[in-house]
Short mmCIF file of C-alpha atoms and ligand atoms in Angstrom, two decimals:
data_model
loop_
_atom_site.label_atom_id
_atom_site.label_comp_id
_atom_site.label_asym_id
_atom_site.label_seq_id
_atom_site.Cartn_x
_atom_site.Cartn_y
_atom_site.Cartn_z
CA MET T 1 -79.17 45.09 -170.98
CA PRO T 2 -79.55 41.95 -168.98
CA THR T 3 -82.47 39.81 -170.25
CA PRO T 4 -85.31 39.64 -167.68
CA LYS T 5 -85.16 36.25 -165.67
CA ALA T 6 -88.11 33.88 -166.64
CA ILE T 7 -90.35 33.28 -163.70
CA PRO T 8 -90.00 29.61 -162.55
CA SER T 9 -93.11 27.57 -162.91
CA LEU T 10 -95.63 27.48 -159.99
CA LYS T 11 -94.54 24.01 -159.19
CA GLN T 12 -90.88 25.03 -158.96
CA ARG T 13 -91.80 27.96 -156.82
CA ILE T 14 -93.73 25.72 -154.47
CA ILE T 15 -90.85 23.27 -154.19
CA GLU T 16 -88.55 26.27 -153.51
CA GLU T 17 -90.87 27.57 -150.82
CA ILE T 18 -91.06 24.13 -149.06
CA SER T 19 -87.15 23.82 -149.19
CA GLN T 20 -86.86 27.30 -147.43
CA ASN T 21 -89.81 27.13 -144.98
CA GLY T 22 -90.51 23.35 -144.55
CA PRO T 23 -93.67 21.56 -145.46
CA MET T 24 -96.48 23.83 -146.77
CA PRO T 25 -99.92 23.92 -145.19
CA LEU T 26 -102.77 22.87 -147.60
CA SER T 27 -104.44 26.24 -147.22
CA ARG T 28 -101.31 27.97 -148.51
CA TYR T 29 -101.11 25.40 -151.26
CA MET T 30 -104.75 26.18 -152.35
CA ASN T 31 -104.07 29.88 -152.15
CA LEU T 32 -101.21 29.57 -154.56
CA CYS T 33 -102.85 27.14 -156.94
CA LEU T 34 -105.98 29.19 -157.31
CA GLY T 35 -104.69 32.69 -156.92
CA ASP T 36 -101.03 32.81 -158.14
CA PRO T 37 -100.85 35.87 -160.54
CA HIS T 38 -99.15 33.79 -163.18
CA GLU T 39 -100.41 30.36 -163.04
CA GLY T 40 -103.34 30.42 -160.60
CA TYR T 41 -106.22 28.43 -161.72
CA TYR T 42 -108.81 31.25 -161.65
CA MET T 43 -106.30 33.90 -162.63
CA THR T 44 -105.52 32.68 -166.06
CA ARG T 45 -108.66 31.12 -167.41
CA ASP T 46 -112.31 30.94 -167.70
CA PRO T 47 -113.04 27.43 -166.24
CA PHE T 48 -116.88 27.38 -166.66
CA GLY T 49 -119.21 25.25 -168.70
CA MET T 50 -119.18 22.01 -170.64
CA ALA T 51 -115.84 22.85 -172.35
CA GLY T 52 -114.40 23.85 -169.06
CA ASP T 53 -113.85 22.16 -165.72
CA PHE T 54 -117.22 22.51 -164.09
CA THR T 55 -120.68 24.12 -164.63
CA THR T 56 -122.22 26.46 -162.08
CA ALA T 57 -125.97 27.13 -161.70
CA PRO T 58 -125.98 30.54 -163.37
CA GLU T 59 -124.45 28.81 -166.39
CA VAL T 60 -127.10 26.26 -166.44
CA SER T 61 -129.94 28.74 -166.95
CA GLN T 62 -130.78 32.33 -166.86
CA MET T 63 -133.63 31.44 -164.44
CA PHE T 64 -131.11 30.94 -161.57
CA GLY T 65 -129.90 34.60 -161.63
CA GLU T 66 -133.43 35.88 -162.38
CA LEU T 67 -134.75 34.04 -159.18
CA ILE T 68 -131.96 35.42 -157.13
CA GLY T 69 -133.10 38.85 -158.36
CA ILE T 70 -136.48 38.00 -156.99
CA TRP T 71 -134.80 37.11 -153.66
CA ALA T 72 -133.02 40.44 -153.80
CA ILE T 73 -136.37 42.50 -154.35
CA GLU T 74 -137.85 40.78 -151.46
CA ALA T 75 -134.97 41.41 -149.27
CA TRP T 76 -134.77 44.96 -150.25
CA LYS T 77 -138.46 45.45 -149.34
CA ALA T 78 -138.04 43.63 -146.11
CA ILE T 79 -135.32 46.17 -144.94
CA GLY T 80 -137.65 49.04 -145.86
CA ALA T 81 -137.07 49.63 -149.57
CA PRO T 82 -134.22 52.14 -149.05
CA THR T 83 -133.67 54.76 -151.84
CA LYS T 84 -129.94 53.83 -152.15
CA THR T 85 -128.80 50.23 -151.93
CA ARG T 86 -125.50 48.44 -152.76
CA LEU T 87 -125.54 44.98 -154.21
CA VAL T 88 -122.38 42.99 -153.84
CA GLU T 89 -121.53 39.69 -155.46
CA PHE T 90 -118.54 37.76 -154.24
CA GLY T 91 -116.58 35.60 -156.86
CA PRO T 92 -118.95 36.44 -159.77
CA GLY T 93 -117.45 34.06 -162.37
CA ARG T 94 -118.40 35.15 -165.85
CA GLY T 95 -120.93 37.75 -164.50
CA THR T 96 -123.90 35.60 -165.67
CA LEU T 97 -125.69 35.58 -162.43
CA MET T 98 -125.53 39.43 -161.97
CA ALA T 99 -126.63 40.09 -165.47
CA ASP T 100 -129.79 37.84 -165.15
CA CYS T 101 -130.33 39.24 -161.62
CA LEU T 102 -130.35 42.74 -162.74
CA ARG T 103 -132.95 41.97 -165.31
CA SER T 104 -135.26 41.04 -162.49
CA LEU T 105 -134.28 44.08 -160.39
CA SER T 106 -135.21 46.35 -163.42
CA LEU T 107 -138.73 45.42 -162.47
CA GLU T 108 -138.45 47.65 -159.38
CA PRO T 109 -137.64 51.10 -160.81
CA LYS T 110 -137.17 52.56 -157.27
CA LEU T 111 -134.51 49.97 -156.52
CA ILE T 112 -132.64 49.96 -159.72
CA SER T 113 -132.52 53.65 -159.84
CA GLY T 114 -130.71 53.90 -156.55
CA LEU T 115 -128.60 50.71 -156.95
CA GLU T 116 -124.80 50.45 -156.94
CA VAL T 117 -123.33 47.07 -157.71
CA GLN T 118 -119.88 45.90 -156.50
CA MET T 119 -118.27 42.86 -157.84
CA ILE T 120 -115.59 41.28 -155.47
CA GLU T 121 -113.18 39.43 -157.91
CA MET T 122 -109.53 38.37 -157.71
CA SER T 123 -109.08 37.22 -161.32
CA PRO T 124 -108.14 39.72 -164.04
CA THR T 125 -109.24 37.18 -166.75
CA LEU T 126 -112.74 36.88 -165.06
CA VAL T 127 -113.11 40.72 -164.30
CA ALA T 128 -112.81 41.16 -168.11
CA ALA T 129 -115.47 38.59 -168.80
CA GLN T 130 -117.72 40.24 -166.20
CA GLN T 131 -117.19 43.75 -167.66
CA LYS T 132 -118.06 42.42 -171.06
CA ARG T 133 -121.20 40.86 -169.74
CA LEU T 134 -122.30 43.89 -167.82
CA VAL T 135 -121.48 46.49 -170.39
CA ASP T 136 -125.19 47.43 -170.63
CA ALA T 137 -125.94 47.19 -166.91
CA PRO T 138 -128.81 49.33 -165.90
CA CYS T 139 -126.87 50.85 -162.85
CA PRO T 140 -123.21 51.61 -161.97
CA VAL T 141 -121.07 48.60 -161.60
CA SER T 142 -117.49 48.55 -159.97
CA TRP T 143 -114.81 45.89 -159.40
CA HIS T 144 -112.84 45.35 -156.34
CA GLY T 145 -110.45 42.70 -154.81
CA THR T 146 -111.95 42.90 -151.41
CA LEU T 147 -115.21 44.41 -150.02
CA PRO T 148 -114.76 48.32 -149.98
CA ASP T 149 -116.14 50.27 -146.91
CA CYS T 150 -119.31 51.84 -147.62
CA SER T 151 -122.35 53.03 -145.48
CA LEU T 152 -125.18 51.95 -147.77
CA PRO T 153 -127.68 49.26 -146.94
CA THR T 154 -126.12 46.21 -148.56
CA LEU T 155 -127.51 43.10 -150.33
CA MET T 156 -124.85 40.38 -150.65
CA ILE T 157 -124.65 37.28 -152.84
CA ALA T 158 -122.15 34.47 -152.84
CA ASN T 159 -122.75 31.46 -155.28
CA GLU T 160 -120.06 28.88 -155.27
CA PHE T 161 -117.52 31.46 -153.64
CA PHE T 162 -117.04 29.88 -150.32
CA ASP T 163 -115.93 26.53 -151.72
CA ALA T 164 -113.11 28.11 -153.55
CA LEU T 165 -111.66 29.54 -150.34
CA PRO T 166 -108.81 27.46 -148.72
CA VAL T 167 -109.46 24.75 -146.19
CA HIS T 168 -107.35 23.09 -143.51
CA ILE T 169 -107.41 19.35 -143.07
CA LEU T 170 -106.81 18.22 -139.53
CA THR T 171 -106.71 14.98 -137.61
CA LYS T 172 -107.38 14.84 -133.93
CA THR T 173 -104.44 12.70 -132.27
CA GLU T 174 -103.72 11.42 -128.84
CA THR T 175 -101.71 14.44 -128.17
CA GLY T 176 -103.42 17.25 -130.02
CA TYR T 177 -103.79 17.84 -133.70
CA ALA T 178 -101.99 17.18 -136.99
CA GLN T 179 -102.44 19.34 -139.95
CA ARG T 180 -102.21 18.28 -143.69
CA HIS T 181 -99.17 19.72 -145.39
CA ILE T 182 -97.60 19.33 -148.79
CA THR T 183 -93.83 18.30 -149.09
CA ALA T 184 -91.59 17.54 -151.95
CA GLN T 185 -89.67 14.28 -152.51
CA ASP T 186 -86.08 14.11 -154.04
CA ASP T 187 -87.58 13.70 -157.44
CA ASP T 188 -89.70 16.75 -157.03
CA THR T 189 -92.93 14.75 -156.59
CA LEU T 190 -95.31 16.61 -154.21
CA VAL T 191 -96.85 14.42 -151.50
CA PHE T 192 -99.02 14.99 -148.45
CA ALA T 193 -97.69 14.92 -144.93
CA ASP T 194 -99.73 15.30 -141.72
CA ILE T 195 -97.64 17.26 -139.30
CA PRO T 196 -98.43 18.09 -135.63
CA ALA T 197 -99.99 21.53 -135.27
CA SER T 198 -102.35 23.55 -133.12
CA LEU T 199 -105.86 24.59 -134.23
CA PRO T 200 -105.98 27.78 -136.05
CA THR T 201 -106.28 30.79 -133.70
CA GLY T 202 -109.78 31.75 -132.60
CA PHE T 203 -111.16 28.28 -133.32
CA PRO T 204 -112.52 26.31 -130.36
CA GLU T 205 -112.06 22.66 -129.89
CA PRO T 206 -114.73 21.09 -132.09
CA ASP T 207 -116.81 18.85 -129.70
CA HIS T 208 -118.01 16.36 -132.06
CA ILE T 209 -114.53 15.05 -133.06
CA GLN T 210 -112.98 11.87 -131.58
CA THR T 211 -109.36 11.05 -131.48
CA GLY T 212 -108.18 9.51 -134.88
CA THR T 213 -110.70 11.48 -136.89
CA VAL T 214 -109.99 13.58 -139.83
CA PHE T 215 -111.96 16.84 -140.31
CA GLU T 216 -111.87 20.22 -142.16
CA LEU T 217 -111.76 23.82 -140.81
CA SER T 218 -111.72 26.92 -142.98
CA PRO T 219 -110.53 30.11 -141.13
CA GLU T 220 -110.70 31.90 -144.51
CA ARG T 221 -114.33 31.07 -145.12
CA TYR T 222 -115.05 31.91 -141.50
CA GLN T 223 -113.46 35.29 -141.98
CA TYR T 224 -115.48 36.03 -145.24
CA ALA T 225 -118.73 35.17 -143.44
CA GLN T 226 -117.84 37.46 -140.56
CA THR T 227 -117.03 40.32 -142.89
CA MET T 228 -120.47 39.80 -144.42
CA ALA T 229 -122.06 39.60 -141.06
CA ALA T 230 -120.26 42.62 -139.75
CA THR T 231 -121.33 44.45 -142.93
CA LEU T 232 -125.02 43.59 -142.28
CA LYS T 233 -124.66 44.67 -138.59
CA ALA T 234 -123.20 48.05 -139.48
CA ASN T 235 -125.19 48.82 -142.81
CA THR T 236 -128.32 46.87 -142.53
CA GLY T 237 -129.10 44.47 -145.47
CA ALA T 238 -129.28 40.85 -146.38
CA ALA T 239 -126.89 38.08 -147.48
CA LEU T 240 -127.48 34.91 -149.52
CA ILE T 241 -124.99 32.08 -149.57
CA ILE T 242 -125.38 29.16 -151.93
CA ASP T 243 -122.85 26.42 -152.19
CA TYR T 244 -122.24 22.65 -152.03
CA GLY T 245 -121.93 21.80 -148.43
CA PHE T 246 -122.93 20.17 -145.23
CA GLU T 247 -123.96 20.92 -141.59
CA GLN T 248 -121.96 19.31 -138.72
CA PRO T 249 -121.44 16.83 -137.40
CA LYS T 250 -119.76 15.57 -140.56
CA THR T 251 -116.10 14.45 -140.46
CA GLY T 252 -113.59 13.31 -143.09
CA ALA T 253 -111.84 15.26 -145.87
CA THR T 254 -113.91 16.53 -148.85
CA PHE T 255 -111.08 18.41 -150.47
CA GLN T 256 -110.62 17.55 -154.14
CA ALA T 257 -109.26 18.72 -157.47
CA LEU T 258 -111.57 18.83 -160.46
CA GLN T 259 -110.52 18.96 -164.14
CA ALA T 260 -112.79 18.61 -167.15
CA HIS T 261 -115.65 17.56 -164.74
CA GLN T 262 -113.51 14.62 -163.24
CA PRO T 263 -111.66 14.37 -159.97
CA VAL T 264 -107.76 14.44 -160.57
CA ASP T 265 -104.62 14.30 -158.28
CA PRO T 266 -104.50 17.68 -156.62
CA LEU T 267 -100.68 17.64 -156.34
CA GLU T 268 -99.78 16.60 -159.95
CA ASN T 269 -99.93 19.97 -161.83
CA PRO T 270 -100.27 22.89 -159.36
CA GLY T 271 -102.53 25.57 -160.90
CA SER T 272 -104.18 23.36 -163.57
CA ALA T 273 -107.16 22.10 -161.59
CA ASP T 274 -109.89 23.57 -159.50
CA LEU T 275 -109.21 22.89 -155.89
CA THR T 276 -112.32 22.84 -153.61
CA SER T 277 -114.11 21.27 -150.81
CA LEU T 278 -117.61 21.18 -149.31
CA VAL T 279 -118.64 24.13 -147.23
CA ASP T 280 -119.29 23.67 -143.57
CA PHE T 281 -122.51 25.67 -143.09
CA THR T 282 -122.40 25.16 -139.41
CA SER T 283 -119.19 27.18 -139.25
CA VAL T 284 -120.45 29.88 -141.62
CA ARG T 285 -123.64 30.17 -139.40
CA HIS T 286 -121.43 30.63 -136.32
CA ALA T 287 -119.80 33.72 -138.04
CA PHE T 288 -123.25 35.30 -138.40
CA THR T 289 -124.58 34.28 -135.01
CA ASP T 290 -121.36 35.85 -133.39
CA HIS T 291 -122.56 39.18 -134.79
CA GLN T 292 -126.02 38.62 -133.68
CA ILE T 293 -127.34 38.40 -137.20
CA THR T 294 -130.46 36.21 -137.73
CA LEU T 295 -130.22 33.43 -140.31
CA SER T 296 -132.90 31.48 -142.05
CA PRO T 297 -132.79 27.71 -141.44
CA THR T 298 -130.43 26.14 -143.94
CA THR T 299 -132.46 24.98 -146.98
CA THR T 300 -131.56 23.14 -150.20
CA GLN T 301 -131.22 24.65 -153.63
CA MET T 302 -134.22 22.74 -154.66
CA ASP T 303 -136.53 24.19 -152.01
CA PHE T 304 -135.12 27.62 -152.44
CA LEU T 305 -135.57 27.80 -156.15
CA LEU T 306 -139.00 26.02 -156.19
CA ASN T 307 -140.22 28.61 -153.53
CA LEU T 308 -139.09 31.53 -155.51
CA GLY T 309 -141.15 30.28 -158.53
CA LEU T 310 -138.67 28.22 -160.70
CA LEU T 311 -141.43 26.21 -162.23
CA GLU T 312 -143.63 29.23 -162.95
CA ARG T 313 -140.62 31.01 -164.61
CA ALA T 314 -139.82 27.95 -166.77
CA GLY T 315 -143.51 27.85 -167.78
CA VAL T 316 -143.28 31.47 -168.88
CA LEU T 317 -140.21 30.97 -170.91
CA GLY T 318 -141.44 27.70 -172.19
CA SER T 319 -144.68 29.29 -173.54
CA THR T 320 -142.78 31.05 -176.28
CA ALA T 321 -139.94 28.41 -176.80
CA ASN T 322 -139.93 25.93 -179.69
CA GLU T 323 -139.54 22.21 -178.94
CA ALA T 324 -135.90 22.19 -178.60
CA GLY T 325 -136.05 25.13 -176.23
CA GLN T 326 -138.65 23.44 -174.02
CA ILE T 327 -136.52 20.37 -173.82
CA GLU T 328 -133.54 22.54 -172.82
CA LEU T 329 -135.63 24.33 -170.16
CA GLN T 330 -136.74 20.94 -168.75
CA ALA T 331 -133.24 19.75 -168.59
CA ALA T 332 -132.13 23.07 -166.86
CA VAL T 333 -134.90 22.67 -164.23
CA ASN T 334 -133.78 19.18 -163.56
CA ARG T 335 -130.19 20.04 -163.23
CA LEU T 336 -130.93 22.98 -160.86
CA VAL T 337 -133.34 21.01 -158.51
CA SER T 338 -133.26 17.32 -158.87
CA PRO T 339 -131.83 15.55 -155.93
CA ASP T 340 -129.59 13.46 -158.21
CA GLU T 341 -128.07 16.74 -159.59
CA MET T 342 -127.48 20.03 -157.80
CA GLY T 343 -130.89 20.00 -155.87
CA THR T 344 -129.86 18.67 -152.43
CA LEU T 345 -126.03 18.78 -152.45
CA PHE T 346 -126.22 22.58 -152.85
CA LYS T 347 -127.47 24.35 -149.62
CA VAL T 348 -128.68 27.87 -149.19
CA ILE T 349 -128.55 30.11 -146.11
CA SER T 350 -129.77 33.76 -145.98
CA ALA T 351 -129.50 36.40 -143.37
CA SER T 352 -131.20 39.72 -142.91
CA THR T 353 -131.33 42.51 -140.50
CA SER T 354 -135.09 42.83 -141.08
CA GLN T 355 -135.78 39.67 -138.95
N1 SAH H 401 -120.24 32.69 -158.67
C1 SAH H 401 -119.83 32.20 -160.00
C2 SAH H 401 -118.36 31.63 -159.97
C3 SAH H 401 -118.01 30.64 -158.98
S1 SAH H 401 -116.24 30.10 -159.09
C4 SAH H 401 -120.73 31.14 -160.61
O1 SAH H 401 -121.73 30.69 -159.85
O2 SAH H 401 -120.61 30.94 -161.77
C5 SAH H 401 -115.55 31.11 -157.86
C6 SAH H 401 -115.34 32.62 -158.19
O3 SAH H 401 -114.77 33.21 -157.02
C7 SAH H 401 -114.50 32.97 -159.35
O4 SAH H 401 -114.95 34.03 -159.93
C8 SAH H 401 -113.02 33.19 -158.66
O5 SAH H 401 -112.21 33.86 -159.39
C9 SAH H 401 -113.51 33.85 -157.34
N2 SAH H 401 -112.68 33.98 -156.37
C10 SAH H 401 -112.09 32.84 -155.69
N3 SAH H 401 -111.37 33.28 -154.66
C11 SAH H 401 -111.42 34.56 -154.50
C12 SAH H 401 -111.05 35.60 -153.51
N4 SAH H 401 -110.28 35.16 -152.53
N5 SAH H 401 -111.35 36.78 -153.75
C13 SAH H 401 -112.14 37.18 -154.78
N6 SAH H 401 -112.76 36.27 -155.75
C14 SAH H 401 -112.36 35.03 -155.54
#
């Protein structure tokens, strides 16, 4: 029997694809580095926490997911407290946010008894972590690669999901646009190359961009936002998006690779680092307004969590904690809302069919 051929490394396969098809658009490179079934960054590891590459808000404190649960209860009431509701989380990481959120939702027996949770996750490693975390969930939970069709009123949550979707880097030139690609040198080193290209289909000329300016566009993020908006339009419900990002007019490239909490060369070791960029909230908003879905003004994570009662919740948890526990709670509050930490870089938008 012939021995099965070993799968070439992701880097080798990227070089092969470049030699066949020419320079590779950055968005394709991101897709491969994050989602390749064999070596994709999210597919093969649990990257969260101090020992990993980055720490997300749900991993900082249980209060984050609990307060999102409070948001979900309010959103559910605002759409008329339906007897059956679907709760969707996009890119749920370790499942921590959902576990903490469901604890809050259990305070509303009518909501929890008619609730169906759907987790949208591409990584088998993280699906396994989420299943373990939610083994005692108080309602049915199912896992999917993309959002399933369903006619229930739907509440949707996406924390640090949009930043993980691919981005295009473009430069406005005298004659049109150049798009950032990856190409390979003779010694197999990967390098960037800006190559003339048109704007992705369906994207209008951005009016705030001058010739010579670099900017980012993400059709993939726009598409996900449109899916969320279309779901709200068809099913009724609410959506909550939290991520690091900006509102236009901002230009320049924010794309970066992170490993062990430090920026690294994104081309050095494909698949070994988190590739990410700031989310353009103006573009995400357009996707919702195109579907005539009303959005709240963009707010900061600081204002969002403080308004939902972060300090009060910390006070309740602190009242039964020992000194070390209290110090930990203070540090968590600081991490989540201080402008020097996650407080203002992280933005929040929500949409509801109730408005
Ligand atoms: N929300 C979590 C994890 C954020 S990291 C938290 O806050 O801790 C990004 C998550 O999105 C990971 O779970 C990753 O596997 C998932 N993901 C990235 N791209 C995806 C895609 N295209 N489809 C589904 N899940 C995706």
